[in-house]
Short mmCIF file of C-alpha atoms in Angstrom, two decimals:
data_model
loop_
_atom_site.label_atom_id
_atom_site.label_comp_id
_atom_site.label_asym_id
_atom_site.label_seq_id
_atom_site.Cartn_x
_atom_site.Cartn_y
_atom_site.Cartn_z
CA UNK A 1 -83.38 -131.88 -16.19
CA UNK A 2 -82.12 -134.62 -18.45
CA UNK A 3 -83.19 -138.21 -17.95
CA UNK A 4 -81.59 -141.44 -19.11
CA UNK A 5 -82.95 -144.95 -18.78
CA UNK A 6 -80.56 -147.53 -17.40
CA UNK A 7 -80.65 -150.53 -15.16
CA UNK A 8 -79.43 -149.27 -11.81
CA UNK A 9 -76.60 -151.29 -10.33
CA UNK A 10 -73.99 -150.50 -7.72
CA UNK A 11 -71.43 -149.98 -10.49
CA UNK A 12 -73.73 -147.59 -12.38
CA UNK A 13 -74.41 -145.62 -9.19
CA UNK A 14 -70.70 -145.40 -8.33
CA UNK A 15 -69.93 -144.21 -11.86
CA UNK A 16 -72.58 -141.47 -11.91
CA UNK A 17 -70.52 -138.27 -11.93
CA UNK A 18 -71.65 -134.66 -11.69
CA UNK A 19 -72.46 -132.72 -14.84
CA UNK A 20 -73.19 -129.02 -15.43
CA UNK A 21 -76.91 -129.72 -15.12
CA UNK A 22 -78.85 -132.03 -12.84
CA UNK A 23 -79.83 -135.31 -14.49
CA UNK A 24 -81.68 -138.51 -13.63
CA UNK A 25 -80.84 -142.17 -14.23
CA UNK A 26 -84.23 -143.88 -14.44
CA UNK A 27 -84.28 -147.55 -13.62
CA UNK A 28 -85.49 -149.85 -16.40
CA UNK A 29 -86.75 -152.50 -13.99
CA UNK A 30 -88.74 -150.44 -11.44
CA UNK A 31 -90.77 -147.69 -13.14
CA UNK A 32 -90.49 -144.48 -11.13
CA UNK A 33 -87.21 -145.33 -9.42
CA UNK A 34 -84.41 -142.95 -10.34
CA UNK A 35 -81.01 -141.78 -9.20
CA UNK A 36 -80.78 -137.98 -9.29
CA UNK A 37 -77.34 -136.39 -9.65
CA UNK A 38 -76.70 -132.67 -9.01
CA UNK A 39 -73.86 -130.49 -10.37
CA UNK A 40 -72.50 -130.34 -6.81
CA UNK A 41 -72.02 -134.08 -6.81
CA UNK A 42 -74.94 -134.73 -4.49
CA UNK A 43 -76.86 -137.93 -5.35
CA UNK A 44 -80.10 -139.47 -4.16
CA UNK A 45 -82.55 -142.27 -4.90
CA UNK A 46 -86.05 -140.99 -5.64
CA UNK A 47 -89.40 -142.55 -6.40
CA UNK A 48 -91.39 -140.48 -8.90
CA UNK A 49 -95.15 -140.98 -9.21
CA UNK A 50 -98.46 -139.16 -9.66
CA UNK A 51 -101.29 -138.88 -7.17
CA UNK A 52 -104.55 -137.13 -8.11
CA UNK A 53 -102.82 -135.70 -11.16
CA UNK A 54 -99.96 -134.19 -9.16
CA UNK A 55 -96.39 -135.34 -9.64
CA UNK A 56 -94.42 -136.40 -6.57
CA UNK A 57 -90.65 -136.79 -6.30
CA UNK A 58 -90.10 -138.60 -3.02
CA UNK A 59 -86.60 -139.17 -1.76
CA UNK A 60 -85.85 -142.71 -0.63
CA UNK A 61 -82.25 -142.27 0.50
CA UNK A 62 -78.71 -141.50 -0.64
CA UNK A 63 -75.82 -143.71 -1.72
CA UNK A 64 -73.57 -145.11 -0.44
CA UNK A 65 -75.59 -145.40 2.79
CA UNK A 66 -78.52 -146.77 0.78
CA UNK A 67 -77.77 -149.61 -1.59
CA UNK A 68 -79.53 -150.21 -4.87
CA UNK A 69 -81.28 -153.32 -3.53
CA UNK A 70 -82.81 -151.33 -0.67
CA UNK A 71 -83.89 -148.56 -3.03
CA UNK A 72 -85.59 -151.13 -5.28
CA UNK A 73 -87.38 -152.69 -2.31
CA UNK A 74 -88.72 -149.34 -1.08
CA UNK A 75 -89.74 -148.28 -4.60
CA UNK A 76 -91.66 -151.53 -5.04
CA UNK A 77 -93.52 -150.96 -1.75
CA UNK A 78 -94.38 -147.41 -2.78
CA UNK A 79 -95.54 -148.61 -6.22
CA UNK A 80 -97.98 -151.00 -4.54
CA UNK A 81 -99.29 -148.20 -2.32
CA UNK A 82 -99.78 -145.90 -5.32
CA UNK A 83 -101.62 -148.68 -7.17
CA UNK A 84 -104.03 -148.81 -4.21
CA UNK A 85 -104.74 -145.10 -4.54
CA UNK A 86 -102.53 -144.04 -1.64
CA UNK A 87 -100.07 -141.18 -1.45
CA UNK A 88 -97.03 -142.68 0.32
CA UNK A 89 -95.12 -139.40 0.41
CA UNK A 90 -97.98 -137.62 2.19
CA UNK A 91 -98.35 -140.54 4.59
CA UNK A 92 -94.63 -140.41 5.37
CA UNK A 93 -94.81 -136.69 6.12
CA UNK A 94 -97.86 -137.29 8.31
CA UNK A 95 -96.06 -140.08 10.17
CA UNK A 96 -93.01 -137.87 10.67
CA UNK A 97 -95.16 -135.24 12.37
CA UNK A 98 -97.31 -137.74 14.27
CA UNK A 99 -97.26 -137.35 18.06
CA UNK A 100 -95.08 -139.50 20.24
CA UNK A 101 -96.42 -141.58 23.10
CA UNK A 102 -94.98 -139.01 25.49
CA UNK A 103 -97.17 -136.33 23.89
CA UNK A 104 -100.22 -138.60 23.97
CA UNK A 105 -99.61 -139.42 27.64
CA UNK A 106 -99.54 -135.69 28.37
CA UNK A 107 -102.77 -135.15 26.45
CA UNK A 108 -104.37 -138.06 28.31
CA UNK A 109 -103.50 -136.50 31.66
CA UNK A 110 -104.78 -133.05 30.65
CA UNK A 111 -107.92 -133.96 28.71
CA UNK A 112 -109.04 -137.15 30.42
CA UNK A 113 -107.47 -137.85 33.81
CA UNK A 114 -107.68 -134.27 35.08
CA UNK A 115 -111.30 -133.95 33.92
CA UNK A 116 -112.87 -137.36 34.43
CA UNK A 117 -110.92 -139.02 37.24
CA UNK A 118 -110.58 -138.36 40.94
CA UNK A 119 -107.34 -136.60 41.93
CA UNK A 120 -106.03 -139.71 43.67
CA UNK A 121 -106.65 -141.87 40.59
CA UNK A 122 -105.12 -139.24 38.30
CA UNK A 123 -102.07 -139.15 40.56
CA UNK A 124 -101.71 -142.92 40.29
CA UNK A 125 -101.91 -142.67 36.49
CA UNK A 126 -99.24 -139.97 36.46
CA UNK A 127 -96.98 -142.16 38.57
CA UNK A 128 -97.42 -145.20 36.30
CA UNK A 129 -96.71 -143.10 33.22
CA UNK A 130 -93.65 -141.41 34.70
CA UNK A 131 -92.03 -144.50 36.22
CA UNK A 132 -92.98 -147.32 33.86
CA UNK A 133 -94.62 -146.29 30.58
CA UNK A 134 -92.86 -143.15 29.41
CA UNK A 135 -89.29 -144.47 29.80
CA UNK A 136 -90.11 -147.42 27.52
CA UNK A 137 -92.65 -146.03 25.04
CA UNK A 138 -92.32 -142.25 25.32
CA UNK A 139 -90.22 -141.65 22.21
CA UNK A 140 -92.24 -144.02 20.00
CA UNK A 141 -94.83 -142.70 17.56
CA UNK A 142 -98.28 -143.56 18.81
CA UNK A 143 -99.19 -145.32 15.55
CA UNK A 144 -96.05 -147.46 15.65
CA UNK A 145 -96.58 -149.18 19.01
CA UNK A 146 -97.37 -152.87 18.52
CA UNK A 147 -98.87 -155.63 20.62
CA UNK A 148 -95.38 -157.08 20.95
CA UNK A 149 -94.19 -153.81 22.50
CA UNK A 150 -97.03 -153.84 25.02
CA UNK A 151 -96.64 -157.53 25.86
CA UNK A 152 -92.91 -157.05 26.42
CA UNK A 153 -93.44 -154.10 28.78
CA UNK A 154 -96.14 -155.98 30.68
CA UNK A 155 -93.95 -159.07 30.99
CA UNK A 156 -91.03 -157.09 32.40
CA UNK A 157 -93.32 -155.93 35.21
CA UNK A 158 -94.35 -159.47 36.17
CA UNK A 159 -92.71 -159.26 39.60
CA UNK A 160 -95.39 -156.72 40.53
CA UNK A 161 -98.51 -158.22 38.89
CA UNK A 162 -100.96 -155.72 40.36
CA UNK A 163 -98.95 -152.76 39.09
CA UNK A 164 -98.36 -154.47 35.74
CA UNK A 165 -102.09 -154.99 35.25
CA UNK A 166 -102.85 -151.38 36.21
CA UNK A 167 -100.29 -150.22 33.65
CA UNK A 168 -101.90 -152.45 30.99
CA UNK A 169 -105.36 -151.07 31.77
CA UNK A 170 -104.03 -147.52 31.59
CA UNK A 171 -102.39 -148.18 28.21
CA UNK A 172 -105.64 -149.66 26.93
CA UNK A 173 -107.49 -146.47 27.79
CA UNK A 174 -104.76 -144.27 26.27
CA UNK A 175 -104.85 -146.19 22.98
CA UNK A 176 -108.67 -146.14 22.89
CA UNK A 177 -108.51 -142.37 23.19
CA UNK A 178 -105.79 -142.25 20.53
CA UNK A 179 -108.28 -143.86 18.14
CA UNK A 180 -110.95 -141.34 19.13
CA UNK A 181 -108.45 -138.53 18.52
CA UNK A 182 -107.64 -139.93 15.07
CA UNK A 183 -104.06 -140.84 15.97
CA UNK A 184 -104.45 -144.59 15.31
CA UNK A 185 -106.61 -146.71 13.04
CA UNK A 186 -109.91 -147.88 14.55
CA UNK A 187 -109.76 -151.24 16.36
CA UNK A 188 -105.95 -151.17 16.42
CA UNK A 189 -105.50 -151.08 20.21
CA UNK A 190 -102.26 -153.04 20.79
CA UNK A 191 -103.26 -154.04 24.34
CA UNK A 192 -105.92 -156.41 22.97
CA UNK A 193 -105.25 -160.08 23.73
CA UNK A 194 -102.41 -159.26 26.14
CA UNK A 195 -103.44 -161.39 29.11
CA UNK A 196 -103.36 -159.90 32.58
CA UNK A 197 -101.37 -161.56 35.33
CA UNK A 198 -103.23 -163.42 38.01
CA UNK A 199 -103.43 -161.29 41.13
CA UNK A 200 -103.59 -162.92 44.53
CA UNK A 201 -105.37 -160.65 47.01
CA UNK A 202 -103.08 -159.44 49.78
CA UNK A 203 -104.51 -160.69 53.06
CA UNK A 204 -102.75 -158.88 55.89
CA UNK A 205 -104.90 -158.51 58.98
CA UNK A 206 -103.71 -157.41 62.40
CA UNK A 207 -103.97 -159.95 65.17
CA UNK A 208 -105.11 -159.02 68.67
CA UNK A 209 -101.49 -158.85 69.82
CA UNK A 210 -100.57 -156.63 66.85
CA UNK A 211 -103.51 -154.34 67.59
CA UNK A 212 -102.26 -154.03 71.14
CA UNK A 213 -98.77 -153.13 69.96
CA UNK A 214 -100.22 -150.59 67.56
CA UNK A 215 -102.34 -149.08 70.32
CA UNK A 216 -99.25 -148.69 72.49
CA UNK A 217 -97.34 -147.06 69.63
CA UNK A 218 -100.18 -144.60 69.05
CA UNK A 219 -100.12 -143.66 72.72
CA UNK A 220 -96.38 -143.04 72.44
CA UNK A 221 -97.03 -140.85 69.40
CA UNK A 222 -99.63 -138.89 71.42
CA UNK A 223 -97.00 -138.36 74.09
CA UNK A 224 -94.48 -137.05 71.56
CA UNK A 225 -92.11 -140.00 72.04
CA UNK A 226 -91.89 -140.86 68.30
CA UNK A 227 -90.72 -137.49 67.01
CA UNK A 228 -92.63 -134.80 65.19
CA UNK A 229 -96.02 -136.30 64.37
CA UNK A 230 -99.13 -134.14 64.06
CA UNK A 231 -101.85 -135.17 66.53
CA UNK A 232 -104.28 -135.20 63.61
CA UNK A 233 -102.26 -137.98 61.96
CA UNK A 234 -102.71 -140.17 65.02
CA UNK A 235 -106.44 -139.42 65.02
CA UNK A 236 -106.63 -140.38 61.33
CA UNK A 237 -104.99 -143.75 61.91
CA UNK A 238 -107.30 -144.51 64.84
CA UNK A 239 -110.33 -143.46 62.81
CA UNK A 240 -109.40 -145.77 59.91
CA UNK A 241 -109.14 -148.65 62.36
CA UNK A 242 -112.45 -147.86 64.06
CA UNK A 243 -114.49 -147.29 60.89
CA UNK A 244 -112.89 -149.34 58.12
CA UNK A 245 -112.91 -146.17 56.01
CA UNK A 246 -110.46 -145.53 53.22
CA UNK A 247 -107.54 -143.23 53.93
CA UNK A 248 -108.84 -140.54 51.55
CA UNK A 249 -112.30 -140.65 53.17
CA UNK A 250 -110.82 -139.99 56.59
CA UNK A 251 -108.38 -137.31 55.49
CA UNK A 252 -111.14 -135.47 53.60
CA UNK A 253 -113.71 -135.70 56.42
CA UNK A 254 -115.36 -132.38 57.36
CA UNK A 255 -117.15 -131.51 60.58
CA UNK A 256 -120.31 -130.46 58.73
CA UNK A 257 -120.69 -133.95 57.31
CA UNK A 258 -121.04 -135.61 60.72
CA UNK A 259 -124.52 -136.45 61.96
CA UNK A 260 -123.82 -136.96 65.67
CA UNK A 261 -127.34 -138.10 66.47
CA UNK A 262 -127.46 -140.82 63.80
CA UNK A 263 -123.81 -141.76 64.16
CA UNK A 264 -122.90 -141.36 60.48
CA UNK A 265 -120.83 -139.07 58.30
CA UNK A 266 -122.44 -138.09 55.00
CA UNK A 267 -119.56 -138.24 52.52
CA UNK A 268 -120.62 -136.42 49.33
CA UNK A 269 -118.00 -138.30 47.33
CA UNK A 270 -115.75 -141.31 47.77
CA UNK A 271 -114.19 -143.99 45.61
CA UNK A 272 -117.64 -145.49 45.16
CA UNK A 273 -119.58 -142.21 45.06
CA UNK A 274 -121.78 -140.78 47.81
CA UNK A 275 -121.37 -142.77 51.01
CA UNK A 276 -122.70 -142.93 54.56
CA UNK A 277 -119.75 -143.65 56.81
CA UNK A 278 -120.97 -145.47 59.91
CA UNK A 279 -119.49 -144.04 63.12
CA UNK A 280 -119.52 -146.45 66.05
CA UNK A 281 -119.54 -145.20 69.67
CA UNK A 282 -115.74 -145.52 69.98
CA UNK A 283 -115.33 -143.56 66.72
CA UNK A 284 -117.73 -140.86 67.94
CA UNK A 285 -115.87 -140.66 71.27
CA UNK A 286 -112.62 -140.22 69.36
CA UNK A 287 -114.10 -137.43 67.25
CA UNK A 288 -115.58 -135.64 70.27
CA UNK A 289 -112.10 -135.45 71.78
CA UNK A 290 -110.64 -133.79 68.68
CA UNK A 291 -110.08 -130.06 69.09
CA UNK A 292 -111.60 -128.05 66.27
CA UNK A 293 -109.43 -125.46 64.54
CA UNK A 294 -111.03 -122.11 63.74
CA UNK A 295 -111.22 -121.47 60.01
CA UNK A 296 -110.55 -125.12 59.12
CA UNK A 297 -113.60 -127.22 58.17
CA UNK A 298 -111.61 -130.47 58.22
CA UNK A 299 -111.49 -132.98 61.04
CA UNK A 300 -107.96 -134.09 60.19
CA UNK A 301 -106.13 -130.79 59.89
CA UNK A 302 -102.81 -130.32 58.14
CA UNK A 303 -99.97 -127.90 58.62
CA UNK A 304 -101.41 -125.25 56.28
CA UNK A 305 -104.22 -123.00 57.52
CA UNK A 306 -107.63 -124.19 56.40
CA UNK A 307 -106.25 -127.33 54.75
CA UNK A 308 -106.54 -131.03 55.60
CA UNK A 309 -103.64 -133.35 56.29
CA UNK A 310 -102.54 -134.95 53.01
CA UNK A 311 -99.59 -137.11 54.04
CA UNK A 312 -99.98 -140.11 56.33
CA UNK A 313 -97.02 -141.96 54.86
CA UNK A 314 -94.31 -140.41 57.01
CA UNK A 315 -96.12 -140.53 60.36
CA UNK A 316 -97.32 -144.06 59.64
CA UNK A 317 -93.74 -145.17 58.93
CA UNK A 318 -92.70 -144.02 62.42
CA UNK A 319 -95.72 -145.50 64.17
CA UNK A 320 -95.59 -148.91 62.49
CA UNK A 321 -91.85 -149.15 63.19
CA UNK A 322 -92.48 -148.46 66.88
CA UNK A 323 -95.17 -151.16 66.84
CA UNK A 324 -92.97 -153.70 65.01
CA UNK A 325 -95.35 -153.79 62.04
CA UNK A 326 -92.97 -152.98 59.21
CA UNK A 327 -94.94 -155.01 56.64
CA UNK A 328 -98.28 -153.37 57.40
CA UNK A 329 -99.69 -150.74 55.03
CA UNK A 330 -102.23 -148.11 56.02
CA UNK A 331 -104.79 -149.88 53.82
CA UNK A 332 -104.26 -153.05 55.89
CA UNK A 333 -105.91 -151.23 58.81
CA UNK A 334 -109.10 -151.16 56.72
CA UNK A 335 -108.61 -154.86 55.98
CA UNK A 336 -108.25 -155.49 59.70
CA UNK A 337 -111.59 -153.81 60.37
CA UNK A 338 -113.21 -156.16 57.86
CA UNK A 339 -111.44 -159.17 59.34
CA UNK A 340 -112.53 -158.39 62.88
CA UNK A 341 -116.09 -157.83 61.69
CA UNK A 342 -116.22 -161.16 59.86
CA UNK A 343 -114.63 -162.95 62.81
CA UNK A 344 -117.28 -161.48 65.09
CA UNK A 345 -120.07 -162.89 62.96
CA UNK A 346 -121.04 -159.86 60.87
CA UNK A 347 -122.76 -160.90 57.64
CA UNK A 348 -120.86 -160.16 54.45
CA UNK A 349 -123.80 -158.10 53.22
CA UNK A 350 -123.76 -155.84 56.27
CA UNK A 351 -119.98 -155.70 56.35
CA UNK A 352 -119.87 -154.68 52.68
CA UNK A 353 -122.39 -151.94 53.38
CA UNK A 354 -120.37 -150.58 56.30
CA UNK A 355 -117.13 -150.54 54.31
CA UNK A 356 -118.65 -149.22 51.10
CA UNK A 357 -117.90 -152.21 48.88
CA UNK A 358 -119.75 -152.10 45.56
CA UNK A 359 -118.60 -155.59 44.61
CA UNK A 360 -119.59 -158.50 46.81
CA UNK A 361 -116.43 -160.38 45.84
CA UNK A 362 -114.41 -157.70 47.62
CA UNK A 363 -116.08 -158.48 50.93
CA UNK A 364 -115.70 -162.24 50.41
CA UNK A 365 -111.97 -161.99 51.17
CA UNK A 366 -113.01 -161.98 54.84
CA UNK A 367 -115.49 -164.85 54.56
CA UNK A 368 -113.12 -167.56 55.80
CA UNK A 369 -112.66 -165.69 59.07
CA UNK A 370 -116.32 -165.90 60.08
CA UNK A 371 -115.93 -169.65 60.71
CA UNK A 372 -112.64 -169.37 62.63
CA UNK A 373 -113.33 -170.68 66.16
CA UNK A 374 -110.35 -168.76 67.51
CA UNK A 375 -112.11 -165.54 66.58
CA UNK A 376 -115.62 -166.54 67.64
CA UNK A 377 -115.51 -164.56 70.90
CA UNK A 378 -114.89 -161.27 69.05
CA UNK A 379 -117.38 -158.55 69.98
CA UNK A 380 -118.62 -155.73 67.79
CA UNK A 381 -115.99 -154.56 65.36
CA UNK A 382 -114.86 -151.21 66.65
CA UNK A 383 -115.37 -152.20 70.28
CA UNK A 384 -113.16 -155.24 69.78
CA UNK A 385 -110.49 -153.17 68.04
CA UNK A 386 -110.62 -150.47 70.70
CA UNK A 387 -110.38 -153.06 73.45
CA UNK A 388 -107.40 -154.75 71.80
CA UNK A 389 -105.58 -151.49 71.22
CA UNK A 390 -105.91 -150.62 74.91
CA UNK A 391 -104.92 -154.02 76.22
CA UNK A 392 -101.32 -152.88 76.80
CA UNK A 393 -100.80 -150.26 79.44
#
């Protein structure tokens, strides 16, 4: 291949015509920059250098799409990289084959969430990735995502600060793992210094009147007046109210875990690990009335043989509508248990132990209710709730 030295300009490039053999026009200003011309008429800007004794001819682009000025700029950047002992062509190939965020999200779910997280938490991660993270970042190379990208995504979710902060925490973990997996430089996590939104705790507790309306709606559900609702779903809702347990703890409850004499259920696992779920007399009475299903170890049985109920969303939607409680979530029933307990004078320490709080600040959300004179006459928690729920006939 012949080579000629010339200062590359747009006019020189336009005038470079095909010859019987391929030739190169080497730039006099940027060593290594050359325009290669093939007999077919094909032309391309290349940067030619050596790395560890091996010659590299790396294509920068083709005219007329790439102008001489752009070729010079890229060649200068590559020259600096070569001077630092780097191999820019190899790095470009590596970057081209680097995984996308979509691929890293998938690896996170398979190698981390599925192995180290509870199914409910893994499901929440999958939902955040599918709805919020993958549509925005999925096609980006993992090494290319910047703090600006993360801050922008987080800001766009500001109308739902809790969800935005959960997405930020999830991204932080994903990028930490990307560093462990060698997909990003160490200490390059782009979520660093992106401030979380302030989250105001949602304080929705059922009043005595609302508990009465809910009790009446549950009785209507028992009577089949609200459509197709499994009796076990009604039992689950009542049990959450009477124990302050989490939805997953109630749905996963097995008969073998119940110690009838001590009035507790020994949960081998929960959100906070092993837990003793306190069962008050009204809760025990409710459980004694539940008909056991042969071959099914679960208290709250589902539609499939041997399986527990997994969906409370649909039956709860019907029940809360009948009770006129459209803004009440299932988790608010647990909050209501805590509120009634605090209003009845239960200490925050004892209340936190009953509800399985590992953080005292979680229980403190009910502290203001313990001094409310309107609630001073409240009796024991589950007895008060049971009484209120049965106050409408």
